[in-house]
Amino acid sequence: MTGKIFRSCFLVGLAVMILCTGLFVAVMASQYEEEVYQQLQEELAYVKHGMEESGQAYLTGLQTTQRLTWVDTDGTVLYDSVADPATMENHGDRAEIRQAMEEGSGQGKHLSNTLLQKNLYYAARLSDGTVLRISCVETTVGALILGVLQPVLWILVLALILSGILASRLSRQITKPINSLDLENPRLDETYEELFPLVSRLREQNRTIGRQMDALGRRQREFAALAENMSEGVLLIDSRYHVLSGNQSAFHLLGEKQQPESIRQGTCRREIWEAAGKALAGRHAETLMRGESHIFEILASPVTANGQVTGAVILMVDVTEREERESLRREFSANVSHELKTPLTSISGFAELMKEGLVEADKMREFAGDIYKECGQLIALIDDIMKLSRLDEGSEELSAERVDLYDLSQKILQELTPVAAKRGISLHMEGGRQTIQGVWRILHEMIYNLCDNAIKYNKDGGAVTVRVTEEEDQVVVSVEDTGIGISEGQQDRVFERFYRVDKSHSRRVGGTGLGLSIVKHGAQYHNAQLSLDSEPGAGTTITLRFPKQSAA
């Protein structure tokens, strides 16, 4: 206990010192930055006025310690007081430039490579639409901390020494009388006055604990260990709905932080109240209770004594996963049945006409082609279902290898070139070679499905661009098309099985509705991040971000 008191006092002193120092530095840095921005704004106002009156000649003859940059409406640098504008990159994507073009003025900042300084920018739009920007170098919070580090360290050392001395002394004074107590036979004359109530209670409890400790302690420990380690909620009530016992899981579902006195109608969930009522009436009750993100099964059974119902036991089991699996199973079965029935109905109709001899000879080839097409659709659907099943269940032992995503994407585009050429769609490959550890077959299916969709749902004469790039510790593969796009309300659902944005278009181009679902499961298999950016009529971009050390 002495050690705990000492550590607590010591750490409190340390934490207060660090917090005050950090708060002081942060406030000073924030105020300093606001003042710099204000100075930049005022100075730029003068320069802007001069520019409006005299044009670029004013900039050429201006003497200033700050850096001035003049940017055209398309982002081209027209003038810079430090560097040659011809050697500078386009500034149209700079945050302060964009903000100034849109709102009239804008500001931004950028850390230097040393992290001890940062550049502050302030930009304003001129009457001709061009943007004038002024910048200066400001010391960062890190530099301010380094500047005051030495005196702060001295103060911190002194404060810690003082806190240590006081904490050590205080902890010994507090714990010495407590540590000297004889818990079996505590005496009032051996401690200080503040501990008299404690000693009195100890003496009183010692007279009763000896008789009850074994039986009561064992029962309490057994029940607490059983109930509190259960994820299911357990509640025991009497015939008047008073709560006799329960665990934290049950109290949480009742909306209580600790054991309530009773459950009351209107304050607890209707399902729990109704199940308790049936149990107290002598009947077993089962019902489902749906929350925001979980589904619970409520089981209530009566407790009887001498033939009378004296209470009820209520069990609350989280069945979210079970219900979700059942819902997915029903939805999947319905979708599969529908997707299989459509081509089979066509095949059956064609075959019946041919069997009855109602098809003319010159139409036989056309009907046979239709049957062949529908059979191909069935085979593709079954093949996609098997792929999803393998990814879901992990029923196959798949070996990982080093896969060059650029080379793989390039080969897929070559495979799809004939299909794209029929509609005048151009295929483009950008980026460079990037390798990850993964399963080649799954990666091929993922990228192939993305490229195939980009062609299927594109416009005639459109374009598909595949980019393989590197971003920090990730390898990024993006497939961009100029197609029909996806509305915002449907973007969250396109990766669901059998979901189609435009069912008539999907049927026309021959999609199974499982391509993007395979992509989603393949991304999960490789621990990759999957994102979609789309706008109706403007095309879609789907991006996969693989960790560089991705391993299946």
Coordinates of C-alpha atoms in Angstrom, one line a residue:
M1 CA 0.0 0.0 0.0
T2 CA 2.9 2.3 0.8
G3 CA 4.3 1.8 -2.7
K4 CA 0.9 2.5 -4.3
I5 CA 0.4 5.8 -2.4
F6 CA 3.9 6.8 -3.2
R7 CA 3.5 6.0 -6.9
S8 CA 0.2 7.8 -7.1
C9 CA 1.4 11.0 -5.6
F10 CA 4.6 10.9 -7.6
L11 CA 2.8 10.2 -10.9
V12 CA 0.2 12.9 -10.2
G13 CA 3.0 15.5 -9.8
L14 CA 4.6 14.3 -13.0
A15 CA 1.4 14.3 -15.0
V16 CA 0.4 17.8 -13.8
M17 CA 3.8 19.1 -14.8
I18 CA 3.8 17.6 -18.2
L19 CA 0.2 18.6 -18.9
C20 CA 0.8 22.2 -17.9
T21 CA 4.0 22.4 -20.0
G22 CA 2.3 20.9 -23.0
L23 CA -0.8 23.2 -22.6
F24 CA 1.4 26.3 -22.3
V25 CA 3.4 25.4 -25.4
A26 CA 0.3 24.6 -27.4
V27 CA -1.5 27.8 -26.4
M28 CA 1.6 29.9 -27.2
A29 CA 2.1 28.2 -30.6
S30 CA -1.6 28.6 -31.5
Q31 CA -1.6 32.3 -30.6
Y32 CA 1.7 32.9 -32.5
E33 CA 0.3 31.2 -35.6
E34 CA -2.8 33.3 -35.5
E35 CA -0.8 36.4 -35.3
V36 CA 1.4 35.4 -38.2
Y37 CA -1.7 34.7 -40.4
Q38 CA -3.0 38.1 -39.5
Q39 CA 0.2 39.8 -40.5
L40 CA 0.3 37.8 -43.7
Q41 CA -3.3 38.9 -44.5
E42 CA -2.5 42.5 -43.9
E43 CA 0.7 42.5 -45.9
L44 CA -1.0 40.7 -48.8
A45 CA -3.8 43.3 -48.8
Y46 CA -1.3 46.0 -49.6
V47 CA 0.4 43.9 -52.3
K48 CA -3.0 43.0 -53.8
H49 CA -3.9 46.7 -53.9
G50 CA -0.6 47.5 -55.7
M51 CA -1.2 44.6 -58.1
E52 CA -4.7 45.8 -59.0
E53 CA -3.3 49.3 -59.7
S54 CA 0.1 48.6 -61.4
G55 CA 0.0 44.9 -62.5
Q56 CA 3.1 42.7 -62.4
A57 CA 5.5 45.7 -62.6
Y58 CA 4.5 46.3 -59.0
L59 CA 5.7 42.8 -57.9
T60 CA 9.0 43.2 -59.8
G61 CA 9.9 46.3 -58.0
L62 CA 8.6 45.3 -54.6
Q63 CA 11.1 44.7 -51.7
T64 CA 9.7 42.3 -49.1
T65 CA 11.1 39.7 -46.7
Q66 CA 8.2 37.4 -47.4
R67 CA 7.9 35.1 -50.4
L68 CA 5.3 36.2 -53.0
T69 CA 3.8 33.9 -55.7
W70 CA 1.4 34.8 -58.4
V71 CA -0.7 31.9 -59.8
D72 CA -2.8 31.9 -63.0
T73 CA -6.4 30.6 -63.1
D74 CA -5.3 27.2 -64.4
G75 CA -2.6 26.8 -61.6
T76 CA 0.4 28.0 -63.6
V77 CA 2.9 30.0 -61.6
L78 CA 3.3 33.4 -63.3
Y79 CA 5.7 35.0 -60.8
D80 CA 7.6 33.9 -57.7
S81 CA 9.9 36.2 -55.7
V82 CA 12.3 33.3 -54.8
A83 CA 12.3 30.7 -57.6
D84 CA 12.0 30.7 -61.4
P85 CA 8.3 30.3 -62.3
A86 CA 9.3 28.1 -65.3
T87 CA 10.8 25.5 -63.1
M88 CA 7.9 25.4 -60.6
E89 CA 5.1 22.8 -60.7
N90 CA 1.4 23.6 -61.2
H91 CA -0.1 25.0 -58.0
G92 CA -3.7 24.4 -58.9
D93 CA -4.0 21.5 -56.4
R94 CA -2.6 23.5 -53.5
A95 CA -5.3 23.8 -50.7
E96 CA -4.9 27.6 -50.2
I97 CA -4.9 28.2 -54.0
R98 CA -8.1 26.2 -54.5
Q99 CA -9.8 27.9 -51.5
A100 CA -8.8 31.3 -52.7
M101 CA -10.2 30.6 -56.2
E102 CA -13.5 29.4 -54.7
E103 CA -14.0 31.7 -51.7
G104 CA -11.8 34.7 -52.5
S105 CA -9.1 33.9 -49.9
G106 CA -7.5 30.9 -48.4
Q107 CA -4.7 29.8 -46.0
G108 CA -2.6 26.7 -45.4
K109 CA 0.6 25.4 -43.9
H110 CA 3.2 22.8 -44.7
L111 CA 5.9 21.2 -42.4
S112 CA 9.5 21.4 -43.6
N113 CA 11.7 18.4 -43.8
T114 CA 13.4 19.2 -40.5
L115 CA 10.0 19.3 -38.7
L116 CA 11.2 22.3 -36.7
Q117 CA 9.8 24.8 -39.1
K118 CA 6.7 25.1 -41.2
N119 CA 5.6 27.3 -44.1
L120 CA 2.4 29.4 -43.6
Y121 CA 0.5 30.5 -46.7
Y122 CA -2.1 33.1 -47.3
A123 CA -3.7 33.5 -50.7
A124 CA -6.2 36.0 -52.2
R125 CA -8.0 36.1 -55.5
L126 CA -7.5 39.1 -57.7
S127 CA -10.2 40.8 -59.8
D128 CA -9.0 39.0 -63.0
G129 CA -9.3 35.5 -61.3
T130 CA -5.6 35.0 -60.7
V131 CA -4.4 34.3 -57.2
L132 CA -1.7 36.1 -55.2
R133 CA 0.0 34.1 -52.4
I134 CA 2.3 35.2 -49.6
S135 CA 4.2 32.8 -47.4
C136 CA 6.6 32.9 -44.4
V137 CA 8.5 30.4 -42.3
E138 CA 7.3 29.8 -38.7
T139 CA 8.8 27.9 -35.9
T140 CA 6.9 24.7 -35.1
V141 CA 5.7 23.4 -31.7
G142 CA 8.7 21.0 -31.7
A143 CA 11.1 23.9 -32.0
L144 CA 9.4 25.8 -29.2
I145 CA 9.6 22.8 -27.0
L146 CA 13.3 22.4 -27.7
G147 CA 13.7 26.1 -26.9
V148 CA 12.3 25.8 -23.4
L149 CA 13.5 22.3 -22.9
Q150 CA 16.4 23.1 -20.5
P151 CA 14.5 25.3 -18.0
V152 CA 11.5 22.9 -18.1
L153 CA 13.7 19.9 -17.4
W154 CA 15.3 21.7 -14.4
I155 CA 11.8 22.6 -13.0
L156 CA 10.6 19.1 -13.7
V157 CA 13.6 17.5 -11.9
L158 CA 13.0 19.8 -8.8
A159 CA 9.3 19.1 -8.9
L160 CA 9.8 15.4 -9.1
I161 CA 12.3 15.4 -6.2
L162 CA 9.9 17.4 -4.0
S163 CA 7.0 15.2 -5.0
G164 CA 9.0 12.1 -4.2
I165 CA 10.0 13.4 -0.7
L166 CA 6.4 14.4 0.1
A167 CA 4.9 11.3 -1.3
S168 CA 7.3 9.0 0.6
R169 CA 6.6 10.8 3.9
L170 CA 2.9 10.9 3.4
S171 CA 2.6 7.2 2.5
R172 CA 4.6 6.1 5.5
Q173 CA 2.4 8.2 7.9
I174 CA -0.8 6.9 6.4
T175 CA 0.1 3.2 6.3
K176 CA 2.1 2.8 9.5
P177 CA -1.0 2.6 11.8
I178 CA -2.9 0.5 9.3
N179 CA -0.1 -2.0 8.8
S180 CA 0.3 -2.4 12.6
L181 CA -3.3 -3.4 13.1
D182 CA -4.0 -6.9 14.4
L183 CA -6.9 -7.9 12.2
E184 CA -7.8 -10.9 14.3
N185 CA -8.0 -8.9 17.5
P186 CA -7.9 -5.1 16.6
R187 CA -7.5 -2.7 19.6
L188 CA -8.6 0.9 19.6
D189 CA -5.5 2.1 21.6
E190 CA -3.1 0.9 18.9
T191 CA -4.3 3.3 16.1
Y192 CA -5.2 6.9 15.5
E193 CA -8.6 8.4 16.0
E194 CA -9.7 8.4 12.3
L195 CA -9.4 4.6 12.2
F196 CA -11.8 4.0 15.2
P197 CA -14.9 3.4 13.0
L198 CA -12.9 0.9 10.9
V199 CA -11.5 -1.0 14.0
S200 CA -15.0 -1.1 15.5
R201 CA -16.5 -2.6 12.4
L202 CA -13.7 -5.1 12.1
R203 CA -14.3 -6.3 15.6
E204 CA -18.0 -6.6 15.0
Q205 CA -17.6 -8.5 11.7
N206 CA -15.0 -10.9 13.1
R207 CA -17.7 -12.2 15.5
T208 CA -20.0 -13.2 12.6
I209 CA -17.7 -13.9 9.7
G210 CA -16.3 -17.0 11.4
R211 CA -19.7 -18.7 11.4
Q212 CA -20.8 -17.8 7.9
M213 CA -17.6 -17.4 5.9
D214 CA -17.3 -21.0 4.6
A215 CA -20.9 -21.5 3.3
L216 CA -21.8 -18.0 2.2
G217 CA -18.4 -17.2 0.7
R218 CA -18.3 -20.4 -1.3
R219 CA -21.8 -19.8 -2.7
Q220 CA -21.2 -16.2 -3.6
R221 CA -17.9 -17.0 -5.3
E222 CA -19.4 -19.8 -7.3
F223 CA -22.4 -17.8 -8.5
A224 CA -20.3 -14.7 -9.2
A225 CA -17.8 -16.7 -11.3
L226 CA -20.6 -18.4 -13.2
A227 CA -22.7 -15.3 -13.8
E228 CA -20.2 -12.6 -14.4
N229 CA -18.2 -14.6 -16.9
M230 CA -21.3 -15.3 -19.0
S231 CA -21.9 -13.2 -22.1
E232 CA -25.6 -14.2 -21.7
G233 CA -27.7 -12.1 -19.4
V234 CA -29.2 -14.0 -16.3
L235 CA -31.9 -12.4 -14.2
L236 CA -33.7 -13.9 -11.2
I237 CA -36.9 -12.1 -10.1
D238 CA -39.6 -12.8 -7.5
S239 CA -43.4 -12.9 -8.0
R240 CA -43.5 -9.1 -7.6
Y241 CA -40.9 -8.4 -10.3
H242 CA -38.3 -7.6 -7.7
V243 CA -34.7 -8.4 -8.9
L244 CA -33.1 -10.9 -6.6
S245 CA -29.9 -11.5 -8.5
G246 CA -28.4 -11.2 -12.0
N247 CA -25.2 -10.4 -13.9
Q248 CA -23.9 -7.3 -15.6
S249 CA -24.9 -8.5 -19.0
A250 CA -28.6 -8.6 -17.9
F251 CA -28.3 -5.2 -16.2
H252 CA -26.9 -3.7 -19.3
L253 CA -29.8 -5.0 -21.4
L254 CA -32.2 -3.5 -18.8
G255 CA -30.4 -0.1 -19.2
E256 CA -28.9 -0.2 -15.7
K257 CA -25.3 0.1 -14.5
Q258 CA -26.0 -1.9 -11.4
Q259 CA -28.6 -4.2 -10.0
P260 CA -32.0 -2.5 -10.0
E261 CA -34.6 -3.0 -7.3
S262 CA -37.2 -4.3 -9.8
I263 CA -38.1 -4.4 -13.4
R264 CA -41.0 -2.2 -14.3
Q265 CA -43.2 -1.9 -17.4
G266 CA -42.2 1.1 -19.5
T267 CA -38.6 1.2 -18.2
C268 CA -37.4 -2.1 -19.6
R269 CA -37.8 -3.6 -23.0
R270 CA -41.3 -4.8 -23.8
E271 CA -40.0 -8.3 -24.8
I272 CA -38.4 -8.8 -21.4
W273 CA -41.5 -7.5 -19.5
E274 CA -43.9 -9.8 -21.5
A275 CA -41.6 -12.9 -21.1
A276 CA -41.4 -12.2 -17.3
G277 CA -45.1 -11.9 -17.1
K278 CA -45.7 -15.3 -18.9
A279 CA -43.1 -17.0 -16.6
L280 CA -44.7 -15.7 -13.5
A281 CA -48.1 -17.0 -14.8
G282 CA -46.5 -20.4 -14.9
R283 CA -45.7 -20.7 -18.6
H284 CA -42.4 -21.0 -20.4
A285 CA -41.7 -18.0 -22.7
E286 CA -39.4 -17.6 -25.8
T287 CA -39.1 -14.4 -27.9
L288 CA -36.6 -12.4 -29.9
M289 CA -35.5 -8.9 -28.9
R290 CA -33.9 -6.8 -31.6
G291 CA -31.6 -3.9 -30.7
E292 CA -29.7 -1.5 -32.8
S293 CA -26.9 -3.9 -33.7
H294 CA -27.7 -7.1 -31.8
I295 CA -30.5 -9.7 -31.6
F296 CA -31.2 -11.4 -28.3
E297 CA -33.3 -14.5 -27.6
I298 CA -35.3 -14.1 -24.3
L299 CA -36.0 -17.3 -22.5
A300 CA -38.1 -17.1 -19.3
S301 CA -39.0 -20.1 -17.0
P302 CA -41.1 -20.1 -13.8
V303 CA -39.6 -21.0 -10.4
T304 CA -42.0 -23.0 -8.2
A305 CA -42.0 -23.9 -4.5
N306 CA -44.7 -26.1 -3.0
G307 CA -46.7 -25.9 -6.2
Q308 CA -46.7 -22.1 -6.3
V309 CA -44.8 -19.8 -8.7
T310 CA -42.4 -17.8 -6.5
G311 CA -40.4 -16.2 -9.2
A312 CA -38.8 -16.6 -12.6
V313 CA -35.4 -17.1 -14.3
I314 CA -34.8 -15.0 -17.4
L315 CA -32.0 -15.8 -19.8
M316 CA -30.9 -13.4 -22.5
V317 CA -28.8 -15.0 -25.2
D318 CA -27.1 -13.0 -28.0
V319 CA -28.2 -14.8 -31.3
T320 CA -27.1 -12.0 -33.7
E321 CA -24.7 -14.2 -35.6
R322 CA -27.2 -17.0 -35.8
E323 CA -30.0 -14.8 -37.1
E324 CA -27.7 -13.0 -39.6
R325 CA -26.5 -16.3 -40.9
E326 CA -30.1 -17.5 -41.3
S327 CA -31.1 -14.3 -43.0
L328 CA -28.2 -14.5 -45.4
R329 CA -29.0 -18.2 -46.1
R330 CA -32.6 -17.3 -46.9
E331 CA -31.6 -14.4 -49.1
F332 CA -28.9 -16.4 -50.8
S333 CA -31.2 -19.3 -51.5
A334 CA -33.9 -17.0 -52.9
N335 CA -31.4 -15.2 -55.1
V336 CA -29.8 -18.4 -56.4
S337 CA -33.2 -19.9 -57.1
H338 CA -34.2 -16.8 -59.1
E339 CA -30.9 -16.6 -61.0
L340 CA -31.1 -20.3 -61.9
K341 CA -34.7 -20.2 -62.8
T342 CA -34.4 -17.4 -65.4
P343 CA -32.0 -19.2 -67.8
L344 CA -33.6 -22.6 -67.1
T345 CA -37.0 -21.3 -68.1
S346 CA -35.5 -20.0 -71.4
I347 CA -33.8 -23.3 -72.1
S348 CA -36.9 -25.2 -71.2
G349 CA -39.0 -23.0 -73.5
F350 CA -36.6 -23.3 -76.5
A351 CA -36.3 -27.1 -76.0
E352 CA -40.1 -27.6 -75.8
L353 CA -40.6 -25.7 -79.1
M354 CA -37.8 -27.7 -80.8
K355 CA -39.3 -31.0 -79.4
E356 CA -42.8 -30.2 -80.7
G357 CA -41.3 -29.4 -84.1
L358 CA -42.5 -25.8 -84.0
V359 CA -39.2 -24.3 -85.0
E360 CA -38.4 -23.9 -88.6
A361 CA -35.1 -25.3 -89.9
D362 CA -33.5 -21.9 -90.5
K363 CA -34.3 -20.9 -86.8
M364 CA -32.8 -24.1 -85.3
R365 CA -29.3 -22.6 -85.2
E366 CA -30.6 -19.4 -83.6
F367 CA -32.4 -21.4 -80.9
A368 CA -29.4 -23.6 -80.3
G369 CA -27.3 -20.4 -79.9
D370 CA -29.8 -19.1 -77.4
I371 CA -29.7 -22.3 -75.4
Y372 CA -25.9 -22.3 -75.6
K373 CA -25.8 -18.7 -74.3
E374 CA -28.2 -19.5 -71.4
C375 CA -26.1 -22.6 -70.5
G376 CA -23.0 -20.4 -70.4
Q377 CA -24.8 -18.0 -68.0
L378 CA -25.6 -21.0 -65.8
I379 CA -22.1 -22.3 -65.8
A380 CA -20.7 -18.8 -65.0
L381 CA -23.2 -18.4 -62.2
I382 CA -22.3 -21.8 -60.7
D383 CA -18.6 -21.1 -61.1
D384 CA -18.9 -17.8 -59.2
I385 CA -21.0 -19.5 -56.5
M386 CA -18.2 -22.1 -56.1
K387 CA -15.6 -19.4 -55.9
L388 CA -17.5 -17.6 -53.1
S389 CA -18.0 -20.8 -51.3
R390 CA -14.3 -21.6 -51.4
L391 CA -13.5 -18.1 -50.1
D392 CA -16.1 -18.2 -47.3
E393 CA -15.3 -21.7 -46.0
G394 CA -11.5 -21.7 -46.7
S395 CA -12.0 -25.3 -47.9
E396 CA -8.9 -25.2 -50.1
E397 CA -5.3 -25.0 -49.1
L398 CA -4.1 -22.0 -51.2
S399 CA -0.4 -21.3 -51.4
A400 CA 0.8 -17.7 -51.4
E401 CA 3.5 -16.5 -53.7
R402 CA 5.1 -13.2 -54.9
V403 CA 2.7 -11.7 -57.4
D404 CA 3.5 -8.7 -59.6
L405 CA 0.2 -6.8 -59.7
Y406 CA 1.3 -4.6 -62.7
D407 CA 2.2 -7.6 -64.8
L408 CA -1.0 -9.5 -63.7
S409 CA -3.2 -6.4 -64.6
Q410 CA -1.5 -6.0 -67.9
K411 CA -2.2 -9.6 -68.9
I412 CA -5.9 -9.3 -67.9
L413 CA -6.3 -6.2 -70.1
Q414 CA -4.8 -8.2 -73.0
E415 CA -7.3 -11.0 -72.3
L416 CA -10.2 -8.4 -72.4
T417 CA -8.9 -6.5 -75.4
P418 CA -11.1 -8.3 -78.0
V419 CA -14.3 -7.7 -75.8
A420 CA -13.5 -4.0 -75.4
A421 CA -12.6 -3.6 -79.1
K422 CA -16.1 -4.6 -80.1
R423 CA -17.5 -1.5 -78.3
G424 CA -14.7 0.8 -79.1
I425 CA -13.5 1.0 -75.5
S426 CA -9.8 1.8 -75.0
L427 CA -7.8 0.1 -72.3
H428 CA -4.9 1.9 -70.6
M429 CA -2.3 0.7 -68.1
E430 CA -0.5 3.1 -65.8
G431 CA 2.0 2.9 -62.9
G432 CA 4.9 0.5 -62.4
R433 CA 5.7 -3.0 -61.1
Q434 CA 4.6 -3.7 -57.6
T435 CA 4.7 -7.1 -55.9
I436 CA 2.8 -8.5 -52.9
Q437 CA 2.6 -11.9 -51.2
G438 CA -0.8 -13.4 -52.2
V439 CA -2.7 -16.1 -54.1
W440 CA -2.3 -15.6 -57.8
R441 CA -5.6 -17.2 -58.8
I442 CA -7.7 -15.1 -56.3
L443 CA -5.9 -11.9 -57.3
H444 CA -6.5 -12.7 -61.0
E445 CA -10.3 -13.2 -60.3
M446 CA -10.5 -10.0 -58.3
I447 CA -8.8 -7.7 -60.9
Y448 CA -10.4 -9.6 -63.8
N449 CA -13.9 -9.0 -62.4
L450 CA -13.1 -5.3 -61.8
C451 CA -11.9 -4.8 -65.4
D452 CA -14.7 -6.9 -66.9
N453 CA -17.3 -4.8 -65.0
A454 CA -15.6 -1.6 -66.1
I455 CA -16.0 -2.7 -69.8
K456 CA -19.6 -4.1 -69.3
Y457 CA -21.0 -1.0 -67.7
N458 CA -19.0 1.5 -69.8
K459 CA -20.2 3.6 -72.6
D460 CA -19.4 2.8 -76.3
G461 CA -16.2 4.5 -77.2
G462 CA -15.3 4.9 -73.5
A463 CA -12.1 4.1 -71.6
V464 CA -10.8 1.9 -68.8
T465 CA -7.6 2.8 -66.9
V466 CA -5.9 0.4 -64.5
R467 CA -3.3 2.0 -62.2
V468 CA -0.8 0.1 -60.0
T469 CA 1.0 2.5 -57.7
E470 CA 2.7 2.6 -54.3
E471 CA 1.5 4.7 -51.3
E472 CA 3.6 4.6 -48.1
D473 CA 3.3 0.9 -47.0
Q474 CA 0.6 -0.1 -49.4
V475 CA 0.3 -1.3 -53.0
V476 CA -2.7 0.3 -54.7
V477 CA -4.6 -1.1 -57.7
S478 CA -7.4 1.1 -59.1
V479 CA -9.7 0.4 -62.0
E480 CA -11.3 3.5 -63.4
D481 CA -14.0 3.7 -66.2
T482 CA -16.0 6.3 -67.9
G483 CA -19.2 4.4 -67.7
I484 CA -22.7 4.8 -66.4
G485 CA -21.7 5.3 -62.7
I486 CA -23.5 4.4 -59.5
S487 CA -25.7 6.6 -57.4
E488 CA -24.7 7.4 -53.9
G489 CA -27.6 5.5 -52.3
Q490 CA -26.5 2.2 -54.0
Q491 CA -22.7 2.4 -53.6
D492 CA -22.8 0.6 -50.2
R493 CA -24.8 -2.3 -51.7
V494 CA -22.9 -3.1 -54.9
F495 CA -20.6 -5.6 -53.1
E496 CA -23.6 -7.6 -51.9
R497 CA -24.3 -11.0 -53.5
F498 CA -26.6 -10.8 -56.5
Y499 CA -27.2 -7.0 -56.1
R500 CA -27.4 -5.2 -59.4
V501 CA -27.7 -1.4 -59.9
D502 CA -29.5 -1.8 -63.2
K503 CA -31.0 -5.3 -63.5
S504 CA -32.0 -4.9 -67.1
H505 CA -28.5 -3.8 -68.2
S506 CA -26.9 -6.6 -66.1
R507 CA -29.1 -9.2 -67.8
R508 CA -28.3 -7.7 -71.2
V509 CA -24.5 -7.8 -70.7
G510 CA -24.6 -11.2 -69.0
G511 CA -23.5 -10.4 -65.4
T512 CA -24.1 -12.9 -62.5
G513 CA -24.3 -10.4 -59.8
L514 CA -21.4 -12.0 -57.9
G515 CA -18.4 -10.4 -59.4
L516 CA -18.0 -7.6 -56.9
S517 CA -18.8 -9.9 -54.0
I518 CA -15.9 -12.1 -55.1
V519 CA -13.7 -9.0 -55.1
K520 CA -14.9 -8.1 -51.6
H521 CA -14.1 -11.6 -50.2
G522 CA -10.8 -11.7 -52.1
A523 CA -9.8 -8.4 -50.5
Q524 CA -10.7 -9.7 -47.0
Y525 CA -8.6 -12.8 -47.7
H526 CA -5.6 -10.6 -48.5
N527 CA -6.3 -8.1 -45.7
A528 CA -6.8 -5.4 -48.4
Q529 CA -8.9 -2.2 -48.1
L530 CA -11.6 -1.8 -50.8
S531 CA -13.2 1.5 -51.7
L532 CA -15.5 2.9 -54.4
D533 CA -15.8 6.3 -55.9
S534 CA -18.5 6.9 -58.4
E535 CA -20.8 9.5 -59.9
P536 CA -23.8 8.7 -62.2
G537 CA -22.9 9.4 -65.8
A538 CA -19.3 10.2 -64.9
G539 CA -17.8 6.8 -64.3
T540 CA -16.6 4.7 -61.4
T541 CA -13.3 4.0 -59.7
I542 CA -12.8 1.0 -57.5
T543 CA -9.5 0.9 -55.5
L544 CA -7.8 -2.0 -53.7
R545 CA -5.1 -1.2 -51.2
F546 CA -2.9 -4.2 -50.3
P547 CA -0.4 -4.1 -47.4
K548 CA 3.1 -4.6 -48.8
Q549 CA 3.7 -7.6 -46.7
S550 CA 0.2 -9.0 -47.6
A551 CA 0.2 -12.7 -46.8
A552 CA -2.7 -15.1 -47.3

